[in-house]
Amino acid sequence: MNVKYESTRDNNLKINSSQAVLKGLSDDGGLFFPKDFKNIKINIKHIEDLNYKELAVEIFTKFFSDYTKEEILYSVENAYGNKFDTEEIVPLKNGGNYNFLELFHGRTLAFKDVALSILPYFMKAAKDKNKIKNEILILTATSGDTGKAALEGFKDIEGISISVFYPEGGVSKVQELQMKTQEGNNTHVLAVEGNFDDAQTAVKNIFNNKNVKDKLLDDNTILSSANSINVGRLIPQIVYYFYSYNSLLKNKKIKSGEKINFVVPTGNFGNILAGYMAKEMGLPVNKLICASNENNVLTDFINTGTYDINREFIKTISPSMDILISSNLERLIYMLSGGDDNYIKKIIAELDEKGKYKIDSKILDKIQDSFWSSFSTQDEILNKIKKVYREYNYIIDPHTAVAVDVYDKYKHETGDKSVSIILSTASPFKFIESIYDALDIEKTKEGKELIMEFSEEFNIPIPKSLEEILNKPFIHNKTIKINDVKNEILKIAHKEEKNV
Ligand SMILES: *Cc1c(COP(=O)(O)O)cnc(C)c1O
């Protein structure tokens, strides 16, 4: 089957998967989506015995139909061959009654590694097969984890360079350390005065700015995106939903065909959307539980049908979920409206104008069939970290703690006893300060010493990729104003500054 991609804002558009990977975002501002998604199915009985890499190949072959088998195999081998510290890639662990799917075993210790380890290979292959001679500049706004994972994925990939913009003071110490020490001759990292939404909006505006794009072209540069709007990121995330289901089967926790829940700490709605796609493809899913922090715009949306960003942006201890505009939601509504691009344009116009829209009640019903949502406050997050450690001797990071807390609320409110998987999205090493707060441990050390102390205290070895950067110098030290994002990008393309 040759799968073409359309835009959520123009379903007459028809491009190949490799072109969708290259472009990231459609020119009309929409997101790419496979035209015949409803025909992409997986027979779960046929994949039960596949290892992670085999399963990834199986799924990618269905979505990336203009890639050759060799290109897919090469990409999978490079991404999942030796960049993760466990052959399983995403091990399923027990913490008492909870099943934790540890998605943080890649180079940057967050779930985004799963997709961002492979996206650069898909993009390089797409560049070659579409005979693109321009240099590709990846623009990424990050709330902490995407940036580092993208930098690691794209570093030293020929013909592609990457710039990352993160909110100054809006990321954790380890995240900052990871980005400031980033090596690679094609990497650029800039702190921006503002929050994540400001940074994301500034970057999104560049993609829609013809003037800037023309200037970039004069420097032989075209833009692409590594944010979770790229289909090359979305689709790799589908794999671990199927894989973790098989892990439960292997551990005899469920019978084949039994429906389970997934609990997903959610920000940009990319991870959980991949779960919904897995469900539509045939994975037996009961509910997808959308766990928010105090920026609970999605919780309100799922419960009321109104998406309303007219609210204060709150800086929380789960910064990777500090988002008010969840880009990938557009894809869900597009699917549930039966691919109605006019409807999407209408609600996006309302969002631009009034900062809110109300969804059609038929679509809301469908959303509530598949999703359930609640949110956690800071105290609730800290309490959950403490409880899970005290009761099960297992340390979770604040994002995972949001998921645990919301899952407990779900069970309490619904009484549902289906087996559930909690997506554990970051290593505790990325958020030691919050874990100390949760466990009432006084923080007397900083940086490297703190990391070593944490490792000893809880008897968890320091991940190798973190150990490697502990003694590295800061390479990227620049902070810019939101209004300067555009000029910095032009400078980078013009190669005025090699390493800003
Ligand atoms: C990015 C991120 C999330 C949110 O994922 P989305 O796909 O944006 O919903 C949650 N937890 C961590 C640790 C992350 O890095």
Short mmCIF file of C-alpha atoms and ligand atoms in Angstrom, two decimals:
data_model
loop_
_atom_site.label_atom_id
_atom_site.label_comp_id
_atom_site.label_asym_id
_atom_site.label_seq_id
_atom_site.Cartn_x
_atom_site.Cartn_y
_atom_site.Cartn_z
CA MET A 1 0.00 0.00 0.00
CA ASN A 2 1.41 3.41 -0.96
CA VAL A 3 0.62 5.72 1.94
CA LYS A 4 0.31 9.41 1.08
CA TYR A 5 0.21 12.25 3.56
CA GLU A 6 -2.28 15.12 3.67
CA SER A 7 -2.40 18.27 5.77
CA THR A 8 -4.92 18.62 8.60
CA ARG A 9 -5.75 21.99 7.00
CA ASP A 10 -5.85 20.80 3.39
CA ASN A 11 -6.82 17.25 2.59
CA ASN A 12 -6.26 17.75 -1.15
CA LEU A 13 -2.56 17.76 -0.48
CA LYS A 14 -0.85 14.50 -1.33
CA ILE A 15 2.82 13.96 -0.57
CA ASN A 16 5.04 10.99 0.16
CA SER A 17 6.10 10.03 3.65
CA SER A 18 9.71 11.09 3.01
CA GLN A 19 8.49 14.54 1.95
CA ALA A 20 6.37 14.81 5.09
CA VAL A 21 9.43 13.92 7.18
CA LEU A 22 11.48 16.57 5.39
CA LYS A 23 8.93 19.35 5.74
CA GLY A 24 7.83 18.73 9.34
CA LEU A 25 4.96 21.20 9.15
CA SER A 26 2.74 21.82 6.13
CA ASP A 27 2.96 25.26 4.44
CA ASP A 28 -0.67 25.93 5.39
CA GLY A 29 0.25 25.55 9.07
CA GLY A 30 -1.40 22.13 9.28
CA LEU A 31 0.11 18.86 10.42
CA PHE A 32 0.71 15.92 8.12
CA PHE A 33 -1.40 12.82 8.53
CA PRO A 34 -1.51 9.52 6.57
CA LYS A 35 -4.44 9.61 4.14
CA ASP A 36 -5.43 5.98 4.52
CA PHE A 37 -4.76 5.65 8.19
CA LYS A 38 -7.93 3.63 8.72
CA ASN A 39 -6.47 0.91 6.51
CA ILE A 40 -3.24 0.59 8.47
CA LYS A 41 -3.79 -2.33 10.81
CA ILE A 42 -1.63 -4.62 12.91
CA ASN A 43 -2.68 -8.15 13.74
CA ILE A 44 -1.45 -8.43 17.30
CA LYS A 45 -1.23 -12.21 17.09
CA HIS A 46 1.39 -11.86 14.37
CA ILE A 47 3.73 -9.60 16.30
CA GLU A 48 3.76 -11.21 19.74
CA ASP A 49 7.25 -12.64 19.42
CA LEU A 50 9.00 -9.74 17.73
CA ASN A 51 11.83 -7.93 19.47
CA TYR A 52 11.84 -4.14 19.57
CA LYS A 53 13.76 -3.63 16.35
CA GLU A 54 11.69 -6.15 14.42
CA LEU A 55 8.48 -4.58 15.63
CA ALA A 56 9.75 -1.12 14.68
CA VAL A 57 10.52 -2.33 11.15
CA GLU A 58 7.05 -3.89 10.90
CA ILE A 59 5.34 -0.62 11.84
CA PHE A 60 7.60 1.74 9.87
CA THR A 61 7.12 -0.30 6.72
CA LYS A 62 3.40 0.40 6.92
CA PHE A 63 3.76 4.17 7.33
CA PHE A 64 6.91 5.08 5.43
CA SER A 65 6.00 3.42 2.20
CA ASP A 66 8.33 5.34 -0.12
CA TYR A 67 11.37 4.25 1.88
CA THR A 68 13.10 1.05 0.81
CA LYS A 69 13.35 -1.89 3.17
CA GLU A 70 17.11 -1.26 3.34
CA GLU A 71 16.62 2.36 4.37
CA ILE A 72 14.24 1.34 7.13
CA LEU A 73 16.52 -1.44 8.37
CA TYR A 74 19.54 0.87 8.31
CA SER A 75 17.69 3.57 10.26
CA VAL A 76 16.38 1.12 12.85
CA GLU A 77 19.78 -0.49 13.34
CA ASN A 78 21.48 2.86 13.82
CA ALA A 79 18.84 4.21 16.17
CA TYR A 80 18.27 1.16 18.32
CA GLY A 81 21.48 -0.81 17.76
CA ASN A 82 23.65 0.65 20.52
CA LYS A 83 22.33 4.04 21.58
CA PHE A 84 20.19 2.65 24.41
CA ASP A 85 21.61 1.17 27.58
CA THR A 86 19.36 -1.89 27.39
CA GLU A 87 18.68 -4.21 24.50
CA GLU A 88 14.99 -4.11 25.32
CA ILE A 89 15.01 -0.36 24.55
CA VAL A 90 11.89 0.16 26.69
CA PRO A 91 11.88 -2.24 29.68
CA LEU A 92 8.66 -2.78 31.64
CA LYS A 93 9.33 -2.65 35.39
CA ASN A 94 7.26 -3.45 38.45
CA GLY A 95 6.81 -0.98 41.25
CA GLY A 96 4.32 -2.70 43.48
CA ASN A 97 1.01 -2.76 41.63
CA TYR A 98 2.21 -0.32 39.02
CA ASN A 99 3.67 -1.34 35.68
CA PHE A 100 6.23 1.27 34.65
CA LEU A 101 7.25 1.41 31.03
CA GLU A 102 10.71 2.95 31.28
CA LEU A 103 11.09 5.06 28.18
CA PHE A 104 14.25 6.82 29.37
CA HIS A 105 17.06 4.46 28.48
CA GLY A 106 18.37 6.48 25.55
CA ARG A 107 21.26 8.95 25.41
CA THR A 108 19.44 11.90 26.97
CA LEU A 109 17.40 10.05 29.61
CA ALA A 110 13.91 10.96 28.40
CA PHE A 111 11.26 9.27 26.28
CA LYS A 112 11.96 11.62 23.40
CA ASP A 113 15.10 9.65 22.62
CA VAL A 114 12.96 6.81 21.29
CA ALA A 115 11.78 8.93 18.36
CA LEU A 116 14.65 11.38 18.08
CA SER A 117 17.24 8.63 17.76
CA ILE A 118 15.65 7.58 14.50
CA LEU A 119 14.26 10.80 13.00
CA PRO A 120 17.71 12.00 11.78
CA TYR A 121 18.19 8.79 9.79
CA PHE A 122 14.73 9.08 8.26
CA MET A 123 15.47 12.68 7.40
CA LYS A 124 18.89 12.02 5.90
CA ALA A 125 17.43 9.23 3.74
CA ALA A 126 14.55 11.54 2.73
CA LYS A 127 17.00 14.27 1.76
CA ASP A 128 18.97 11.89 -0.44
CA LYS A 129 16.00 10.20 -2.08
CA ASN A 130 14.33 13.54 -2.86
CA LYS A 131 17.65 14.86 -4.18
CA ILE A 132 17.62 17.88 -1.87
CA LYS A 133 20.89 19.74 -2.34
CA ASN A 134 20.19 22.47 0.24
CA GLU A 135 21.47 22.35 3.76
CA ILE A 136 18.62 21.47 6.15
CA LEU A 137 18.35 23.53 9.31
CA ILE A 138 16.31 21.90 12.06
CA LEU A 139 14.55 24.43 14.27
CA THR A 140 13.43 23.23 17.65
CA ALA A 141 11.78 24.89 20.58
CA THR A 142 12.15 22.82 23.70
CA SER A 143 10.74 22.62 27.19
CA GLY A 144 13.90 20.71 28.10
CA ASP A 145 13.90 17.18 26.77
CA THR A 146 13.25 17.55 23.04
CA GLY A 147 16.17 19.91 22.59
CA LYS A 148 18.80 17.64 24.02
CA ALA A 149 17.38 14.53 22.38
CA ALA A 150 17.29 16.30 19.00
CA LEU A 151 20.83 17.63 19.41
CA GLU A 152 22.13 14.15 20.22
CA GLY A 153 20.23 12.64 17.31
CA PHE A 154 21.31 15.17 14.69
CA LYS A 155 24.84 15.94 15.80
CA ASP A 156 27.34 15.48 12.98
CA ILE A 157 24.73 14.24 10.51
CA GLU A 158 25.96 15.45 7.16
CA GLY A 159 23.98 18.12 5.33
CA ILE A 160 21.76 18.84 8.32
CA SER A 161 22.32 21.29 11.18
CA ILE A 162 20.24 21.99 14.23
CA SER A 163 19.36 24.95 16.45
CA VAL A 164 17.57 24.58 19.72
CA PHE A 165 15.79 27.32 21.67
CA TYR A 166 14.91 26.74 25.33
CA PRO A 167 13.24 29.01 27.90
CA GLU A 168 15.88 30.47 30.17
CA GLY A 169 15.31 29.21 33.71
CA GLY A 170 12.52 26.96 32.43
CA VAL A 171 14.51 23.71 32.34
CA SER A 172 16.13 21.58 35.04
CA LYS A 173 19.82 21.84 35.99
CA VAL A 174 20.69 18.55 34.35
CA GLN A 175 18.76 19.50 31.21
CA GLU A 176 20.69 22.75 31.08
CA LEU A 177 23.99 20.96 31.63
CA GLN A 178 23.13 18.51 28.87
CA MET A 179 22.40 21.28 26.36
CA LYS A 180 25.21 23.66 27.27
CA THR A 181 27.83 20.92 26.89
CA GLN A 182 26.46 19.72 23.55
CA GLU A 183 29.18 18.78 21.08
CA GLY A 184 28.97 18.41 17.32
CA ASN A 185 30.00 20.84 14.59
CA ASN A 186 26.41 21.40 13.42
CA THR A 187 24.72 22.17 16.75
CA HIS A 188 23.45 25.54 18.05
CA VAL A 189 21.83 26.09 21.43
CA LEU A 190 20.23 29.35 22.59
CA ALA A 191 18.46 30.28 25.81
CA VAL A 192 15.45 32.55 25.21
CA GLU A 193 13.92 35.06 27.61
CA GLY A 194 10.34 33.80 27.88
CA ASN A 195 8.45 30.59 28.51
CA PHE A 196 8.14 27.51 26.30
CA ASP A 197 5.01 28.71 24.51
CA ASP A 198 6.80 31.97 23.62
CA ALA A 199 9.72 30.03 22.22
CA GLN A 200 7.50 27.59 20.35
CA THR A 201 5.42 30.40 18.85
CA ALA A 202 8.54 32.31 17.74
CA VAL A 203 9.86 29.19 16.03
CA LYS A 204 6.49 28.33 14.46
CA ASN A 205 6.26 31.86 13.05
CA ILE A 206 9.55 31.41 11.23
CA PHE A 207 8.11 28.41 9.41
CA ASN A 208 5.26 30.60 8.16
CA ASN A 209 7.44 33.60 7.26
CA LYS A 210 8.08 33.64 3.51
CA ASN A 211 10.48 36.55 3.75
CA VAL A 212 12.74 34.70 6.18
CA LYS A 213 12.52 31.50 4.20
CA ASP A 214 13.59 33.34 1.02
CA LYS A 215 16.56 34.83 2.81
CA LEU A 216 17.53 31.41 4.11
CA LEU A 217 17.33 30.02 0.61
CA ASP A 218 19.88 32.61 -0.48
CA ASP A 219 22.17 30.85 1.96
CA ASN A 220 21.19 27.49 0.46
CA THR A 221 19.24 26.57 3.58
CA ILE A 222 15.78 25.10 4.04
CA LEU A 223 14.02 24.53 7.34
CA SER A 224 12.61 21.48 9.00
CA SER A 225 11.36 20.56 12.44
CA ALA A 226 12.17 17.96 15.05
CA ASN A 227 9.25 18.92 17.27
CA SER A 228 6.63 16.30 17.85
CA ILE A 229 4.61 17.69 14.96
CA ASN A 230 6.93 15.78 12.59
CA VAL A 231 5.43 12.44 11.51
CA GLY A 232 8.93 11.04 11.75
CA ARG A 233 8.64 11.51 15.48
CA LEU A 234 5.04 10.57 15.99
CA ILE A 235 5.19 7.18 14.31
CA PRO A 236 8.23 5.78 16.17
CA GLN A 237 6.26 6.37 19.38
CA ILE A 238 3.57 3.92 18.26
CA VAL A 239 6.04 1.05 18.52
CA TYR A 240 6.37 0.97 22.30
CA TYR A 241 2.62 0.77 22.86
CA PHE A 242 2.56 -2.52 20.99
CA TYR A 243 5.84 -3.64 22.48
CA SER A 244 4.80 -3.05 26.08
CA TYR A 245 1.55 -4.90 25.47
CA ASN A 246 3.64 -7.88 24.40
CA SER A 247 5.78 -7.50 27.52
CA LEU A 248 2.67 -7.86 29.68
CA LEU A 249 1.71 -10.94 27.70
CA LYS A 250 5.14 -12.45 28.20
CA ASN A 251 4.96 -11.80 31.94
CA LYS A 252 1.53 -13.48 31.92
CA LYS A 253 -0.11 -10.40 33.37
CA ILE A 254 -2.75 -10.38 30.63
CA LYS A 255 -4.30 -12.75 28.12
CA SER A 256 -3.99 -12.12 24.41
CA GLY A 257 -6.67 -9.65 23.36
CA GLU A 258 -7.30 -8.34 26.87
CA LYS A 259 -7.84 -4.59 26.95
CA ILE A 260 -5.45 -2.46 28.99
CA ASN A 261 -5.07 1.21 29.96
CA PHE A 262 -2.11 3.45 29.27
CA VAL A 263 -1.40 6.41 31.53
CA VAL A 264 0.51 9.16 29.75
CA PRO A 265 2.04 12.28 31.28
CA THR A 266 1.07 14.73 28.58
CA GLY A 267 2.27 18.06 27.22
CA ASN A 268 2.19 18.53 23.47
CA PHE A 269 -0.15 15.51 23.08
CA GLY A 270 2.38 13.66 20.89
CA ASN A 271 3.01 10.64 23.08
CA ILE A 272 -0.62 9.94 23.90
CA LEU A 273 -1.69 10.51 20.28
CA ALA A 274 0.67 7.71 19.27
CA GLY A 275 -1.20 5.57 21.80
CA TYR A 276 -4.51 6.47 20.20
CA MET A 277 -3.12 5.58 16.79
CA ALA A 278 -1.96 2.21 18.17
CA LYS A 279 -5.50 1.63 19.45
CA GLU A 280 -7.01 2.46 16.06
CA MET A 281 -4.51 0.10 14.43
CA GLY A 282 -5.77 -2.81 16.53
CA LEU A 283 -4.07 -2.68 19.93
CA PRO A 284 -6.58 -3.70 22.65
CA VAL A 285 -6.81 -0.46 24.62
CA ASN A 286 -9.52 0.38 27.10
CA LYS A 287 -8.68 3.96 28.13
CA LEU A 288 -5.87 6.34 27.39
CA ILE A 289 -5.43 8.32 30.56
CA CYS A 290 -4.19 11.82 29.89
CA ALA A 291 -2.26 13.09 32.90
CA SER A 292 -1.67 16.84 33.11
CA ASN A 293 0.10 19.07 35.58
CA GLU A 294 -1.30 22.42 36.70
CA ASN A 295 -1.24 23.67 33.12
CA ASN A 296 -4.36 21.55 32.84
CA VAL A 297 -5.78 22.83 29.57
CA LEU A 298 -6.11 19.28 28.24
CA THR A 299 -7.89 17.99 31.34
CA ASP A 300 -10.50 20.72 30.95
CA PHE A 301 -10.77 20.04 27.24
CA ILE A 302 -11.32 16.31 27.61
CA ASN A 303 -13.86 16.84 30.37
CA THR A 304 -15.81 19.77 28.89
CA GLY A 305 -15.02 20.04 25.18
CA THR A 306 -13.70 23.59 25.53
CA TYR A 307 -10.07 24.26 24.77
CA ASP A 308 -9.17 27.51 26.46
CA ILE A 309 -5.67 28.93 26.71
CA ASN A 310 -6.79 32.14 28.40
CA ARG A 311 -5.12 31.23 31.65
CA GLU A 312 -1.92 31.80 33.47
CA PHE A 313 1.08 29.78 32.35
CA ILE A 314 2.37 27.99 35.43
CA LYS A 315 6.00 26.93 35.86
CA THR A 316 5.87 23.51 37.49
CA ILE A 317 8.31 20.84 38.64
CA SER A 318 7.34 18.79 35.58
CA PRO A 319 8.59 21.36 33.03
CA SER A 320 8.38 19.13 29.98
CA MET A 321 4.61 19.29 30.39
CA ASP A 322 4.41 23.06 30.87
CA ILE A 323 2.52 23.72 27.67
CA LEU A 324 -0.76 25.44 26.90
CA ILE A 325 -0.90 24.90 23.16
CA SER A 326 -0.81 21.15 22.55
CA SER A 327 -0.05 21.02 18.84
CA ASN A 328 -0.79 17.37 18.25
CA LEU A 329 -4.37 17.71 19.45
CA GLU A 330 -5.11 19.05 15.96
CA ARG A 331 -4.37 15.60 14.57
CA LEU A 332 -6.77 13.89 16.98
CA ILE A 333 -9.61 16.28 16.12
CA TYR A 334 -8.82 15.86 12.44
CA MET A 335 -9.14 12.08 12.76
CA LEU A 336 -12.34 12.26 14.79
CA SER A 337 -13.97 14.75 12.43
CA GLY A 338 -13.46 12.27 9.60
CA GLY A 339 -10.66 14.31 8.03
CA ASP A 340 -12.61 17.57 7.87
CA ASP A 341 -9.96 20.19 7.02
CA ASN A 342 -12.51 23.03 7.01
CA TYR A 343 -13.53 22.18 10.54
CA ILE A 344 -9.89 22.30 11.64
CA LYS A 345 -9.38 25.66 9.96
CA LYS A 346 -12.47 26.97 11.73
CA ILE A 347 -11.39 25.97 15.24
CA ILE A 348 -7.80 27.08 14.69
CA ALA A 349 -9.07 30.50 13.58
CA GLU A 350 -11.12 30.67 16.77
CA LEU A 351 -8.09 29.69 18.82
CA ASP A 352 -6.02 32.41 17.13
CA GLU A 353 -8.72 35.02 17.63
CA LYS A 354 -10.19 34.27 21.03
CA GLY A 355 -7.72 31.85 22.53
CA LYS A 356 -10.40 29.18 22.76
CA TYR A 357 -12.80 26.95 20.90
CA LYS A 358 -15.56 24.51 21.77
CA ILE A 359 -15.59 21.17 20.08
CA ASP A 360 -18.64 19.63 18.43
CA SER A 361 -20.47 17.37 20.90
CA LYS A 362 -20.23 14.33 18.61
CA ILE A 363 -16.45 14.69 18.60
CA LEU A 364 -16.40 15.19 22.35
CA ASP A 365 -18.30 11.93 22.83
CA LYS A 366 -15.71 10.10 20.79
CA ILE A 367 -12.89 11.70 22.74
CA GLN A 368 -14.47 10.63 26.02
CA ASP A 369 -14.90 7.08 24.72
CA SER A 370 -11.14 6.74 24.41
CA PHE A 371 -9.67 9.23 26.86
CA TRP A 372 -9.94 10.07 30.52
CA SER A 373 -8.12 12.97 32.10
CA SER A 374 -7.17 14.63 35.34
CA PHE A 375 -4.27 16.67 36.68
CA SER A 376 -1.88 16.93 39.62
CA THR A 377 -0.74 19.82 41.77
CA GLN A 378 2.82 20.26 42.96
CA ASP A 379 2.06 18.78 46.40
CA GLU A 380 0.37 15.80 44.86
CA ILE A 381 3.41 15.19 42.64
CA LEU A 382 5.82 15.37 45.57
CA ASN A 383 3.61 13.09 47.67
CA LYS A 384 3.49 10.48 44.93
CA ILE A 385 7.27 10.43 44.57
CA LYS A 386 7.50 9.86 48.31
CA LYS A 387 4.80 7.22 48.42
CA VAL A 388 6.16 5.17 45.52
CA TYR A 389 9.64 5.27 47.04
CA ARG A 390 8.54 4.42 50.59
CA GLU A 391 6.21 1.63 49.54
CA TYR A 392 8.01 0.12 46.57
CA ASN A 393 11.60 1.35 46.82
CA TYR A 394 11.34 2.72 43.28
CA ILE A 395 12.31 6.28 42.40
CA ILE A 396 10.17 8.12 39.86
CA ASP A 397 10.72 11.52 38.28
CA PRO A 398 8.08 14.29 38.63
CA HIS A 399 6.54 13.65 35.17
CA THR A 400 6.05 9.99 35.91
CA ALA A 401 4.66 11.01 39.31
CA VAL A 402 1.94 13.02 37.57
CA ALA A 403 0.95 9.84 35.74
CA VAL A 404 0.89 7.78 38.93
CA ASP A 405 -1.19 10.38 40.73
CA VAL A 406 -3.71 10.71 37.91
CA TYR A 407 -3.90 6.93 37.60
CA ASP A 408 -4.77 6.64 41.29
CA LYS A 409 -7.49 9.25 40.77
CA TYR A 410 -8.80 7.32 37.78
CA LYS A 411 -9.01 4.07 39.73
CA HIS A 412 -10.66 5.77 42.64
CA GLU A 413 -13.26 7.53 40.49
CA THR A 414 -14.08 4.77 38.01
CA GLY A 415 -13.31 1.56 39.87
CA ASP A 416 -11.77 0.22 36.67
CA LYS A 417 -9.41 -2.64 37.42
CA SER A 418 -8.01 -3.21 33.93
CA VAL A 419 -4.27 -3.80 33.85
CA SER A 420 -2.59 -0.46 33.24
CA ILE A 421 0.79 0.68 32.01
CA ILE A 422 2.30 3.92 33.28
CA LEU A 423 4.56 5.60 30.78
CA SER A 424 7.65 6.62 32.66
CA THR A 425 8.99 9.47 30.58
CA ALA A 426 12.18 10.66 32.29
CA SER A 427 15.00 9.29 34.37
CA PRO A 428 15.02 10.50 37.98
CA PHE A 429 18.57 11.74 37.34
CA LYS A 430 17.12 14.63 35.37
CA PHE A 431 15.12 15.94 38.32
CA ILE A 432 17.12 15.21 41.46
CA GLU A 433 16.21 18.53 43.13
CA SER A 434 12.48 17.71 43.08
CA ILE A 435 13.08 14.20 44.32
CA TYR A 436 15.06 15.56 47.27
CA ASP A 437 12.20 17.95 48.02
CA ALA A 438 9.75 15.07 47.90
CA LEU A 439 11.79 12.93 50.26
CA ASP A 440 12.66 15.82 52.59
CA ILE A 441 16.36 15.42 51.96
CA GLU A 442 18.41 18.52 52.45
CA LYS A 443 20.30 19.56 49.36
CA THR A 444 23.86 20.43 50.28
CA LYS A 445 25.55 19.69 46.97
CA GLU A 446 25.25 20.86 43.38
CA GLY A 447 25.96 19.71 39.86
CA LYS A 448 28.26 16.74 39.60
CA GLU A 449 28.52 16.15 43.37
CA LEU A 450 24.74 16.11 43.68
CA ILE A 451 24.44 13.55 40.90
CA MET A 452 27.06 11.32 42.54
CA GLU A 453 25.45 11.62 45.94
CA PHE A 454 22.02 10.76 44.52
CA SER A 455 23.45 7.70 42.81
CA GLU A 456 25.04 6.43 46.03
CA GLU A 457 22.14 7.27 48.30
CA PHE A 458 19.60 5.37 46.21
CA ASN A 459 21.97 2.82 44.82
CA ILE A 460 21.19 3.57 41.17
CA PRO A 461 24.20 3.68 38.85
CA ILE A 462 24.76 6.98 36.99
CA PRO A 463 23.67 6.47 33.37
CA LYS A 464 26.75 6.36 31.16
CA SER A 465 25.60 9.21 28.91
CA LEU A 466 25.29 11.47 31.96
CA GLU A 467 28.62 10.43 33.45
CA GLU A 468 30.30 11.40 30.18
CA ILE A 469 29.23 15.04 30.33
CA LEU A 470 29.87 15.69 34.01
CA ASN A 471 33.33 17.12 33.34
CA LYS A 472 32.68 18.75 30.00
CA PRO A 473 32.97 22.53 29.55
CA PHE A 474 29.95 24.70 28.65
CA ILE A 475 30.08 25.46 24.94
CA HIS A 476 26.75 27.27 24.51
CA ASN A 477 26.28 30.28 26.79
CA LYS A 478 24.15 32.75 24.89
CA THR A 479 20.73 34.13 25.96
CA ILE A 480 18.57 36.05 23.48
CA LYS A 481 15.28 37.95 23.44
CA ILE A 482 12.22 36.39 21.82
CA ASN A 483 12.30 39.05 19.09
CA ASP A 484 15.83 38.04 18.14
CA VAL A 485 15.02 34.42 17.33
CA LYS A 486 14.58 35.30 13.66
CA ASN A 487 17.90 37.11 13.35
CA GLU A 488 19.78 34.38 15.14
CA ILE A 489 18.42 31.84 12.68
CA LEU A 490 19.48 33.97 9.73
CA LYS A 491 22.94 34.33 11.24
CA ILE A 492 23.28 30.60 11.78
CA ALA A 493 22.30 29.88 8.18
CA HIS A 494 24.70 32.57 7.01
CA LYS A 495 27.39 30.85 9.06
CA GLU A 496 28.39 34.14 10.67
CA GLU A 497 28.76 32.34 13.91
CA LYS A 498 29.92 28.81 13.99
CA ASN A 499 28.88 27.92 17.47
CA VAL A 500 26.46 30.27 19.15
C1 LIG B 1 7.99 15.78 26.35
C2 LIG B 1 7.73 15.13 27.65
C3 LIG B 1 6.43 14.87 28.08
C4 LIG B 1 5.22 15.26 27.27
O1 LIG B 1 5.10 14.51 26.09
P1 LIG B 1 4.14 15.03 24.91
O2 LIG B 1 4.37 14.11 23.78
O3 LIG B 1 4.60 16.42 24.61
O4 LIG B 1 2.76 15.00 25.41
C5 LIG B 1 6.26 14.22 29.29
N1 LIG B 1 7.31 13.88 30.06
C6 LIG B 1 8.58 14.13 29.69
C7 LIG B 1 9.68 13.75 30.60
C8 LIG B 1 8.84 14.74 28.46
O5 LIG B 1 10.10 14.98 28.10
#
